Amino acid sequence: MPIVDAVADIYKALADGTRRALLDELVERDEQTLFELCSRLALKHDLTLTRQAVSQHLDILEAAGLVEAERRGRYKFHTIDTRPLAEIAERWPTRKADA
Amino acid sequence: MPIVDAVADIYKALADGTRRALLDELVERDEQTLFELCSRLALKHDLTLTRQAVSQHLDILEAAGLVEAERRGRYKFHTIDTRPLAEIAERWPTRKADA
DNA sequence: TTGACAGGCAAGTCGATGCTTGCCTATTGT
DNA sequence: ACAATAGGCAAGCATCGACTTGCCTGTCAA
């Protein structure tokens, strides 16, 4: 996958509110499973999605390089990687509209 | 418009490659008109869109607070405002996946 | 071994979104 | 005044994206 597409994936990944909520949860605690993240979305964010929907979101986050997943036995643990986000801040240097 | 929705608009605005290219152009030079931006997209980014399409993108960027527009006579000048982007970097503090 | 649990795959639905087309308004210069 | 220029509005289309439903695979414990 070309770099350009990978970068585009980061922005698309952040475009969805549910995925941003997932990143919020993963920043609070690493190594969470799909079921853990499902229940946390429901409890703390009032997002009642099916397990598959959350799984698809995690796939997108993983493709964008924002989440790493590791399977251990029956469980799959998800961890956030915030490094790709630095590119966003650096792309458009600070420039204020007025003054 | 609630703050939450405004923040969501920032991410949605960045999700489109054409809009990111527009921000790239505006970071290089402020106070550009719709026609200027159209030709620059075509020349430098190989994006041949109609004037209306670019105008719609600028509307979205403006709604997200990333672009300010000022009408002077026959022309409308567009200026980038990078301040909303700071929120993105601050939302998910640095946390590396390994080590 | 077998049932329960964690997760994966794939198709289908439906609303959101990017873009075009056609026409209209406003400002400027001759 | 009127033609040319810069921009705006709105409807229509076609693709994309989020979500669900139904079923399958793999792992662990009793």
PDB file of C-alpha atoms (C1' of nucleotides) in Angstrom:
ATOM      1  CA  MET A   1       0.000   0.000   0.000  1.00  0.00           C
ATOM      2  CA  PRO A   2       1.446   3.365  -1.021  1.00  0.00           C
ATOM      3  CA  ILE A   3       2.216   5.889   1.665  1.00  0.00           C
ATOM      4  CA  VAL A   4      -0.271   8.362   0.243  1.00  0.00           C
ATOM      5  CA  ASP A   5      -3.154   5.936   0.646  1.00  0.00           C
ATOM      6  CA  ALA A   6      -2.039   5.022   4.137  1.00  0.00           C
ATOM      7  CA  VAL A   7      -2.086   8.691   5.121  1.00  0.00           C
ATOM      8  CA  ALA A   8      -5.532   9.114   3.616  1.00  0.00           C
ATOM      9  CA  ASP A   9      -6.681   6.164   5.698  1.00  0.00           C
ATOM     10  CA  ILE A  10      -5.722   7.979   8.873  1.00  0.00           C
ATOM     11  CA  TYR A  11      -8.054  10.854   8.127  1.00  0.00           C
ATOM     12  CA  LYS A  12     -10.868   8.569   7.049  1.00  0.00           C
ATOM     13  CA  ALA A  13     -10.409   6.517  10.189  1.00  0.00           C
ATOM     14  CA  LEU A  14     -10.813   9.612  12.341  1.00  0.00           C
ATOM     15  CA  ALA A  15     -13.895  10.773  10.446  1.00  0.00           C
ATOM     16  CA  ASP A  16     -16.202   8.464  12.376  1.00  0.00           C
ATOM     17  CA  GLY A  17     -17.337   9.293  15.894  1.00  0.00           C
ATOM     18  CA  THR A  18     -17.496   5.685  17.017  1.00  0.00           C
ATOM     19  CA  ARG A  19     -13.869   5.142  16.008  1.00  0.00           C
ATOM     20  CA  ARG A  20     -12.834   8.276  17.875  1.00  0.00           C
ATOM     21  CA  ALA A  21     -14.622   6.914  20.937  1.00  0.00           C
ATOM     22  CA  LEU A  22     -12.724   3.644  20.531  1.00  0.00           C
ATOM     23  CA  LEU A  23      -9.447   5.558  20.498  1.00  0.00           C
ATOM     24  CA  ASP A  24     -10.599   7.418  23.604  1.00  0.00           C
ATOM     25  CA  GLU A  25     -11.125   4.099  25.372  1.00  0.00           C
ATOM     26  CA  LEU A  26      -7.822   2.660  24.222  1.00  0.00           C
ATOM     27  CA  VAL A  27      -5.928   5.718  25.361  1.00  0.00           C
ATOM     28  CA  GLU A  28      -7.353   5.124  28.824  1.00  0.00           C
ATOM     29  CA  ARG A  29      -6.469   1.440  28.885  1.00  0.00           C
ATOM     30  CA  ASP A  30      -4.423  -0.682  26.507  1.00  0.00           C
ATOM     31  CA  GLU A  31      -4.852  -4.347  25.668  1.00  0.00           C
ATOM     32  CA  GLN A  32      -8.619  -4.426  25.496  1.00  0.00           C
ATOM     33  CA  THR A  33     -10.586  -7.143  23.763  1.00  0.00           C
ATOM     34  CA  LEU A  34     -13.451  -6.707  21.333  1.00  0.00           C
ATOM     35  CA  PHE A  35     -16.048  -7.537  23.984  1.00  0.00           C
ATOM     36  CA  GLU A  36     -14.538  -5.137  26.487  1.00  0.00           C
ATOM     37  CA  LEU A  37     -14.602  -2.330  23.956  1.00  0.00           C
ATOM     38  CA  CYS A  38     -18.203  -3.161  23.009  1.00  0.00           C
ATOM     39  CA  SER A  39     -19.427  -2.855  26.579  1.00  0.00           C
ATOM     40  CA  ARG A  40     -17.420   0.284  27.229  1.00  0.00           C
ATOM     41  CA  LEU A  41     -18.873   1.963  24.161  1.00  0.00           C
ATOM     42  CA  ALA A  42     -22.338   1.098  25.374  1.00  0.00           C
ATOM     43  CA  LEU A  43     -21.822   2.135  28.987  1.00  0.00           C
ATOM     44  CA  LYS A  44     -19.718   5.252  28.628  1.00  0.00           C
ATOM     45  CA  HIS A  45     -20.678   6.556  25.195  1.00  0.00           C
ATOM     46  CA  ASP A  46     -24.257   5.329  24.771  1.00  0.00           C
ATOM     47  CA  LEU A  47     -23.227   3.574  21.574  1.00  0.00           C
ATOM     48  CA  THR A  48     -25.100   0.299  21.292  1.00  0.00           C
ATOM     49  CA  LEU A  49     -23.638  -1.398  18.278  1.00  0.00           C
ATOM     50  CA  THR A  50     -23.348  -5.035  17.393  1.00  0.00           C
ATOM     51  CA  ARG A  51     -20.075  -6.803  17.980  1.00  0.00           C
ATOM     52  CA  GLN A  52     -19.466  -6.985  14.228  1.00  0.00           C
ATOM     53  CA  ALA A  53     -19.833  -3.247  13.785  1.00  0.00           C
ATOM     54  CA  VAL A  54     -17.191  -2.604  16.433  1.00  0.00           C
ATOM     55  CA  SER A  55     -14.962  -5.245  14.874  1.00  0.00           C
ATOM     56  CA  GLN A  56     -15.181  -3.502  11.513  1.00  0.00           C
ATOM     57  CA  HIS A  57     -14.256  -0.190  13.105  1.00  0.00           C
ATOM     58  CA  LEU A  58     -11.237  -1.800  14.728  1.00  0.00           C
ATOM     59  CA  ASP A  59     -10.180  -3.217  11.367  1.00  0.00           C
ATOM     60  CA  ILE A  60     -10.255   0.271   9.871  1.00  0.00           C
ATOM     61  CA  LEU A  61      -8.266   1.698  12.763  1.00  0.00           C
ATOM     62  CA  GLU A  62      -5.746  -1.088  12.370  1.00  0.00           C
ATOM     63  CA  ALA A  63      -5.433  -0.497   8.610  1.00  0.00           C
ATOM     64  CA  ALA A  64      -4.756   3.156   9.347  1.00  0.00           C
ATOM     65  CA  GLY A  65      -1.962   2.184  11.732  1.00  0.00           C
ATOM     66  CA  LEU A  66      -3.716   3.722  14.719  1.00  0.00           C
ATOM     67  CA  VAL A  67      -4.377   0.415  16.474  1.00  0.00           C
ATOM     68  CA  GLU A  68      -2.307  -2.725  16.793  1.00  0.00           C
ATOM     69  CA  ALA A  69      -3.982  -6.053  17.483  1.00  0.00           C
ATOM     70  CA  GLU A  70      -2.426  -9.160  18.934  1.00  0.00           C
ATOM     71  CA  ARG A  71      -4.157 -12.504  19.220  1.00  0.00           C
ATOM     72  CA  ARG A  72      -3.386 -14.574  22.284  1.00  0.00           C
ATOM     73  CA  GLY A  73      -5.359 -17.768  22.511  1.00  0.00           C
ATOM     74  CA  ARG A  74      -9.048 -17.066  22.460  1.00  0.00           C
ATOM     75  CA  TYR A  75      -8.618 -13.327  22.906  1.00  0.00           C
ATOM     76  CA  LYS A  76      -7.455 -10.512  20.670  1.00  0.00           C
ATOM     77  CA  PHE A  77      -5.959  -7.546  22.446  1.00  0.00           C
ATOM     78  CA  HIS A  78      -6.067  -4.062  20.950  1.00  0.00           C
ATOM     79  CA  THR A  79      -3.553  -1.316  21.596  1.00  0.00           C
ATOM     80  CA  ILE A  80      -3.507   2.283  20.405  1.00  0.00           C
ATOM     81  CA  ASP A  81      -0.596   3.754  18.468  1.00  0.00           C
ATOM     82  CA  THR A  82      -0.800   7.517  18.393  1.00  0.00           C
ATOM     83  CA  ARG A  83       2.310   8.094  16.332  1.00  0.00           C
ATOM     84  CA  PRO A  84       0.544   8.531  12.958  1.00  0.00           C
ATOM     85  CA  LEU A  85      -1.419  11.441  14.452  1.00  0.00           C
ATOM     86  CA  ALA A  86       1.689  13.598  14.583  1.00  0.00           C
ATOM     87  CA  GLU A  87       1.572  13.934  10.810  1.00  0.00           C
ATOM     88  CA  ILE A  88      -1.687  15.879  11.010  1.00  0.00           C
ATOM     89  CA  ALA A  89      -0.348  18.582  13.258  1.00  0.00           C
ATOM     90  CA  GLU A  90       2.774  18.965  11.132  1.00  0.00           C
ATOM     91  CA  ARG A  91       1.068  19.109   7.747  1.00  0.00           C
ATOM     92  CA  TRP A  92      -0.558  22.512   8.211  1.00  0.00           C
ATOM     93  CA  PRO A  93       1.762  24.692  10.269  1.00  0.00           C
ATOM     94  CA  THR A  94       0.212  27.111  12.722  1.00  0.00           C
ATOM     95  CA  ARG A  95      -1.286  30.091  11.011  1.00  0.00           C
ATOM     96  CA  LYS A  96      -3.972  32.132  12.606  1.00  0.00           C
ATOM     97  CA  ALA A  97      -6.776  33.707  10.646  1.00  0.00           C
ATOM     98  CA  ASP A  98      -6.609  37.113  12.300  1.00  0.00           C
ATOM     99  CA  ALA A  99      -3.650  38.801  13.946  1.00  0.00           C
TER     100      ALA A  99
ATOM    101  CA  MET B   1     -24.291  24.449  17.013  1.00  0.00           C
ATOM    102  CA  PRO B   2     -22.970  22.462  19.975  1.00  0.00           C
ATOM    103  CA  ILE B   3     -19.233  22.166  20.426  1.00  0.00           C
ATOM    104  CA  VAL B   4     -19.361  18.410  19.976  1.00  0.00           C
ATOM    105  CA  ASP B   5     -20.865  18.688  16.517  1.00  0.00           C
ATOM    106  CA  ALA B   6     -18.388  21.391  15.549  1.00  0.00           C
ATOM    107  CA  VAL B   7     -15.516  19.131  16.563  1.00  0.00           C
ATOM    108  CA  ALA B   8     -16.994  16.267  14.567  1.00  0.00           C
ATOM    109  CA  ASP B   9     -17.146  18.559  11.559  1.00  0.00           C
ATOM    110  CA  ILE B  10     -13.399  19.096  11.744  1.00  0.00           C
ATOM    111  CA  TYR B  11     -12.692  15.397  11.325  1.00  0.00           C
ATOM    112  CA  LYS B  12     -15.244  15.010   8.560  1.00  0.00           C
ATOM    113  CA  ALA B  13     -13.792  18.015   6.773  1.00  0.00           C
ATOM    114  CA  LEU B  14     -10.342  16.434   6.817  1.00  0.00           C
ATOM    115  CA  ALA B  15     -11.624  13.097   5.566  1.00  0.00           C
ATOM    116  CA  ASP B  16     -11.677  14.228   1.944  1.00  0.00           C
ATOM    117  CA  GLY B  17      -8.478  14.406  -0.102  1.00  0.00           C
ATOM    118  CA  THR B  18      -9.631  17.373  -2.158  1.00  0.00           C
ATOM    119  CA  ARG B  19     -10.271  19.380   0.987  1.00  0.00           C
ATOM    120  CA  ARG B  20      -6.839  18.478   2.345  1.00  0.00           C
ATOM    121  CA  ALA B  21      -5.339  19.692  -0.943  1.00  0.00           C
ATOM    122  CA  LEU B  22      -7.248  22.959  -0.560  1.00  0.00           C
ATOM    123  CA  LEU B  23      -5.778  23.409   2.898  1.00  0.00           C
ATOM    124  CA  ASP B  24      -2.349  22.677   1.439  1.00  0.00           C
ATOM    125  CA  GLU B  25      -2.834  25.491  -1.060  1.00  0.00           C
ATOM    126  CA  LEU B  26      -4.156  27.920   1.514  1.00  0.00           C
ATOM    127  CA  VAL B  27      -1.251  27.257   3.827  1.00  0.00           C
ATOM    128  CA  GLU B  28       1.044  28.273   0.994  1.00  0.00           C
ATOM    129  CA  ARG B  29      -0.845  31.445   0.176  1.00  0.00           C
ATOM    130  CA  ASP B  30      -3.701  33.164   1.969  1.00  0.00           C
ATOM    131  CA  GLU B  31      -6.503  35.236   0.487  1.00  0.00           C
ATOM    132  CA  GLN B  32      -7.191  33.084  -2.542  1.00  0.00           C
ATOM    133  CA  THR B  33     -10.396  33.239  -4.547  1.00  0.00           C
ATOM    134  CA  LEU B  34     -12.516  30.327  -5.696  1.00  0.00           C
ATOM    135  CA  PHE B  35     -11.160  30.524  -9.251  1.00  0.00           C
ATOM    136  CA  GLU B  36      -7.570  30.651  -8.075  1.00  0.00           C
ATOM    137  CA  LEU B  37      -8.064  27.566  -5.947  1.00  0.00           C
ATOM    138  CA  CYS B  38      -9.774  25.764  -8.819  1.00  0.00           C
ATOM    139  CA  SER B  39      -6.870  26.296 -11.173  1.00  0.00           C
ATOM    140  CA  ARG B  40      -4.291  25.425  -8.536  1.00  0.00           C
ATOM    141  CA  LEU B  41      -6.049  22.150  -7.758  1.00  0.00           C
ATOM    142  CA  ALA B  42      -6.015  21.315 -11.449  1.00  0.00           C
ATOM    143  CA  LEU B  43      -2.413  22.327 -12.083  1.00  0.00           C
ATOM    144  CA  LYS B  44      -0.665  21.112  -8.943  1.00  0.00           C
ATOM    145  CA  HIS B  45      -2.869  18.240  -7.782  1.00  0.00           C
ATOM    146  CA  ASP B  46      -4.378  16.948 -11.031  1.00  0.00           C
ATOM    147  CA  LEU B  47      -7.826  17.494  -9.573  1.00  0.00           C
ATOM    148  CA  THR B  48     -10.144  18.698 -12.318  1.00  0.00           C
ATOM    149  CA  LEU B  49     -13.369  19.524 -10.566  1.00  0.00           C
ATOM    150  CA  THR B  50     -16.086  21.952 -11.445  1.00  0.00           C
ATOM    151  CA  ARG B  51     -16.164  25.302  -9.743  1.00  0.00           C
ATOM    152  CA  GLN B  52     -19.251  24.241  -7.793  1.00  0.00           C
ATOM    153  CA  ALA B  53     -17.569  21.192  -6.386  1.00  0.00           C
ATOM    154  CA  VAL B  54     -14.692  23.277  -5.053  1.00  0.00           C
ATOM    155  CA  SER B  55     -17.156  25.794  -3.674  1.00  0.00           C
ATOM    156  CA  GLN B  56     -18.970  23.073  -1.776  1.00  0.00           C
ATOM    157  CA  HIS B  57     -15.693  21.853  -0.317  1.00  0.00           C
ATOM    158  CA  LEU B  58     -14.857  25.372   0.814  1.00  0.00           C
ATOM    159  CA  ASP B  59     -18.273  25.629   2.480  1.00  0.00           C
ATOM    160  CA  ILE B  60     -17.548  22.487   4.467  1.00  0.00           C
ATOM    161  CA  LEU B  61     -14.109  23.732   5.478  1.00  0.00           C
ATOM    162  CA  GLU B  62     -15.674  27.005   6.545  1.00  0.00           C
ATOM    163  CA  ALA B  63     -18.369  25.245   8.588  1.00  0.00           C
ATOM    164  CA  ALA B  64     -15.621  23.301  10.344  1.00  0.00           C
ATOM    165  CA  GLY B  65     -13.855  26.519  11.224  1.00  0.00           C
ATOM    166  CA  LEU B  66     -10.783  25.633   9.210  1.00  0.00           C
ATOM    167  CA  VAL B  67     -11.272  28.352   6.592  1.00  0.00           C
ATOM    168  CA  GLU B  68     -12.497  31.908   6.865  1.00  0.00           C
ATOM    169  CA  ALA B  69     -14.033  33.622   3.874  1.00  0.00           C
ATOM    170  CA  GLU B  70     -14.391  37.327   3.289  1.00  0.00           C
ATOM    171  CA  ARG B  71     -16.253  38.885   0.416  1.00  0.00           C
ATOM    172  CA  ARG B  72     -14.812  42.041  -1.071  1.00  0.00           C
ATOM    173  CA  GLY B  73     -16.709  43.312  -4.064  1.00  0.00           C
ATOM    174  CA  ARG B  74     -16.837  40.698  -6.754  1.00  0.00           C
ATOM    175  CA  TYR B  75     -14.300  38.463  -5.079  1.00  0.00           C
ATOM    176  CA  LYS B  76     -14.389  36.172  -2.073  1.00  0.00           C
ATOM    177  CA  PHE B  77     -11.080  35.591  -0.391  1.00  0.00           C
ATOM    178  CA  HIS B  78     -10.354  32.418   1.550  1.00  0.00           C
ATOM    179  CA  THR B  79      -7.958  32.119   4.449  1.00  0.00           C
ATOM    180  CA  ILE B  80      -6.903  29.080   6.442  1.00  0.00           C
ATOM    181  CA  ASP B  81      -7.275  28.893  10.214  1.00  0.00           C
ATOM    182  CA  THR B  82      -5.239  26.047  11.627  1.00  0.00           C
ATOM    183  CA  ARG B  83      -6.217  26.573  15.244  1.00  0.00           C
ATOM    184  CA  PRO B  84      -8.938  23.885  15.357  1.00  0.00           C
ATOM    185  CA  LEU B  85      -6.329  21.301  14.356  1.00  0.00           C
ATOM    186  CA  ALA B  86      -4.581  21.592  17.698  1.00  0.00           C
ATOM    187  CA  GLU B  87      -7.467  19.727  19.310  1.00  0.00           C
ATOM    188  CA  ILE B  88      -6.622  16.583  17.377  1.00  0.00           C
ATOM    189  CA  ALA B  89      -3.071  16.336  18.627  1.00  0.00           C
ATOM    190  CA  GLU B  90      -4.163  16.960  22.211  1.00  0.00           C
ATOM    191  CA  ARG B  91      -7.050  14.512  22.305  1.00  0.00           C
ATOM    192  CA  TRP B  92      -4.958  11.341  22.198  1.00  0.00           C
ATOM    193  CA  PRO B  93      -1.730  11.910  24.129  1.00  0.00           C
ATOM    194  CA  THR B  94       1.435  10.293  22.849  1.00  0.00           C
ATOM    195  CA  ARG B  95       1.519   6.598  23.521  1.00  0.00           C
ATOM    196  CA  LYS B  96       3.634   4.238  21.532  1.00  0.00           C
ATOM    197  CA  ALA B  97       2.512   0.761  20.613  1.00  0.00           C
ATOM    198  CA  ASP B  98       5.749  -0.976  21.524  1.00  0.00           C
ATOM    199  CA  ALA B  99       8.407   0.001  24.058  1.00  0.00           C
TER     200      ALA B  99
ATOM    201  C1'  DT C   1     -15.737 -34.583  23.879  1.00  0.00           C
ATOM    202  C1'  DT C   2     -18.846 -31.214  23.890  1.00  0.00           C
ATOM    203  C1'  DG C   3     -20.777 -26.960  25.073  1.00  0.00           C
ATOM    204  C1'  DA C   4     -19.786 -22.169  25.866  1.00  0.00           C
ATOM    205  C1'  DC C   5     -17.189 -18.283  24.648  1.00  0.00           C
ATOM    206  C1'  DA C   6     -14.274 -14.963  21.630  1.00  0.00           C
ATOM    207  C1'  DG C   7     -13.889 -13.745  17.228  1.00  0.00           C
ATOM    208  C1'  DG C   8     -14.287 -13.827  11.732  1.00  0.00           C
ATOM    209  C1'  DC C   9     -16.577 -13.800   7.037  1.00  0.00           C
ATOM    210  C1'  DA C  10     -19.873 -12.249   3.672  1.00  0.00           C
ATOM    211  C1'  DA C  11     -23.909 -10.414   1.753  1.00  0.00           C
ATOM    212  C1'  DG C  12     -27.460  -6.987   1.871  1.00  0.00           C
ATOM    213  C1'  DT C  13     -29.718  -2.516   3.305  1.00  0.00           C
ATOM    214  C1'  DC C  14     -29.908   2.311   3.539  1.00  0.00           C
ATOM    215  C1'  DG C  15     -28.537   6.843   4.415  1.00  0.00           C
ATOM    216  C1'  DA C  16     -24.587  10.077   3.700  1.00  0.00           C
ATOM    217  C1'  DT C  17     -21.597  12.333   0.495  1.00  0.00           C
ATOM    218  C1'  DG C  18     -19.061  14.045  -3.631  1.00  0.00           C
ATOM    219  C1'  DC C  19     -19.985  15.723  -8.014  1.00  0.00           C
ATOM    220  C1'  DT C  20     -22.430  17.412 -11.975  1.00  0.00           C
ATOM    221  C1'  DT C  21     -25.858  20.147 -14.534  1.00  0.00           C
ATOM    222  C1'  DG C  22     -28.746  24.100 -15.187  1.00  0.00           C
ATOM    223  C1'  DC C  23     -29.984  28.400 -13.953  1.00  0.00           C
ATOM    224  C1'  DC C  24     -29.800  32.686 -11.076  1.00  0.00           C
ATOM    225  C1'  DT C  25     -27.608  36.962  -8.569  1.00  0.00           C
ATOM    226  C1'  DA C  26     -24.127  40.439  -7.883  1.00  0.00           C
ATOM    227  C1'  DT C  27     -20.254  43.376  -9.193  1.00  0.00           C
ATOM    228  C1'  DT C  28     -17.197  45.621 -12.531  1.00  0.00           C
ATOM    229  C1'  DG C  29     -15.609  47.885 -16.715  1.00  0.00           C
ATOM    230  C1'  DT C  30     -16.439  50.006 -21.160  1.00  0.00           C
TER     231       DT C  30
ATOM    232  C1'  DA D   1     -26.876  50.163 -20.253  1.00  0.00           C
ATOM    233  C1'  DC D   2     -24.927  45.815 -21.006  1.00  0.00           C
ATOM    234  C1'  DA D   3     -21.636  42.314 -21.449  1.00  0.00           C
ATOM    235  C1'  DA D   4     -18.279  39.795 -18.894  1.00  0.00           C
ATOM    236  C1'  DT D   5     -16.734  38.030 -14.638  1.00  0.00           C
ATOM    237  C1'  DA D   6     -17.046  35.931  -9.789  1.00  0.00           C
ATOM    238  C1'  DG D   7     -19.889  33.455  -7.224  1.00  0.00           C
ATOM    239  C1'  DG D   8     -24.515  31.064  -5.334  1.00  0.00           C
ATOM    240  C1'  DC D   9     -28.634  27.839  -5.237  1.00  0.00           C
ATOM    241  C1'  DA D  10     -30.855  23.556  -5.865  1.00  0.00           C
ATOM    242  C1'  DA D  11     -31.996  19.237  -7.800  1.00  0.00           C
ATOM    243  C1'  DG D  12     -30.366  14.742  -9.393  1.00  0.00           C
ATOM    244  C1'  DC D  13     -27.177  10.891  -9.566  1.00  0.00           C
ATOM    245  C1'  DA D  14     -24.003   7.489  -8.258  1.00  0.00           C
ATOM    246  C1'  DT D  15     -20.781   5.814  -5.155  1.00  0.00           C
ATOM    247  C1'  DC D  16     -19.276   4.991  -0.531  1.00  0.00           C
ATOM    248  C1'  DG D  17     -19.680   3.827   4.165  1.00  0.00           C
ATOM    249  C1'  DA D  18     -21.892   2.240   8.562  1.00  0.00           C
ATOM    250  C1'  DC D  19     -24.587  -1.239  10.278  1.00  0.00           C
ATOM    251  C1'  DT D  20     -27.153  -5.544  10.598  1.00  0.00           C
ATOM    252  C1'  DT D  21     -28.134 -10.467   9.969  1.00  0.00           C
ATOM    253  C1'  DG D  22     -26.811 -15.184   9.489  1.00  0.00           C
ATOM    254  C1'  DC D  23     -23.522 -18.477   9.717  1.00  0.00           C
ATOM    255  C1'  DC D  24     -18.746 -20.324  10.375  1.00  0.00           C
ATOM    256  C1'  DT D  25     -13.989 -21.068  12.814  1.00  0.00           C
ATOM    257  C1'  DG D  26     -11.045 -21.494  16.704  1.00  0.00           C
ATOM    258  C1'  DT D  27     -10.068 -21.972  21.782  1.00  0.00           C
ATOM    259  C1'  DC D  28     -10.840 -23.314  26.507  1.00  0.00           C
ATOM    260  C1'  DA D  29     -12.994 -25.747  30.536  1.00  0.00           C
ATOM    261  C1'  DA D  30     -15.815 -29.365  32.699  1.00  0.00           C
TER     262       DA D  30
END
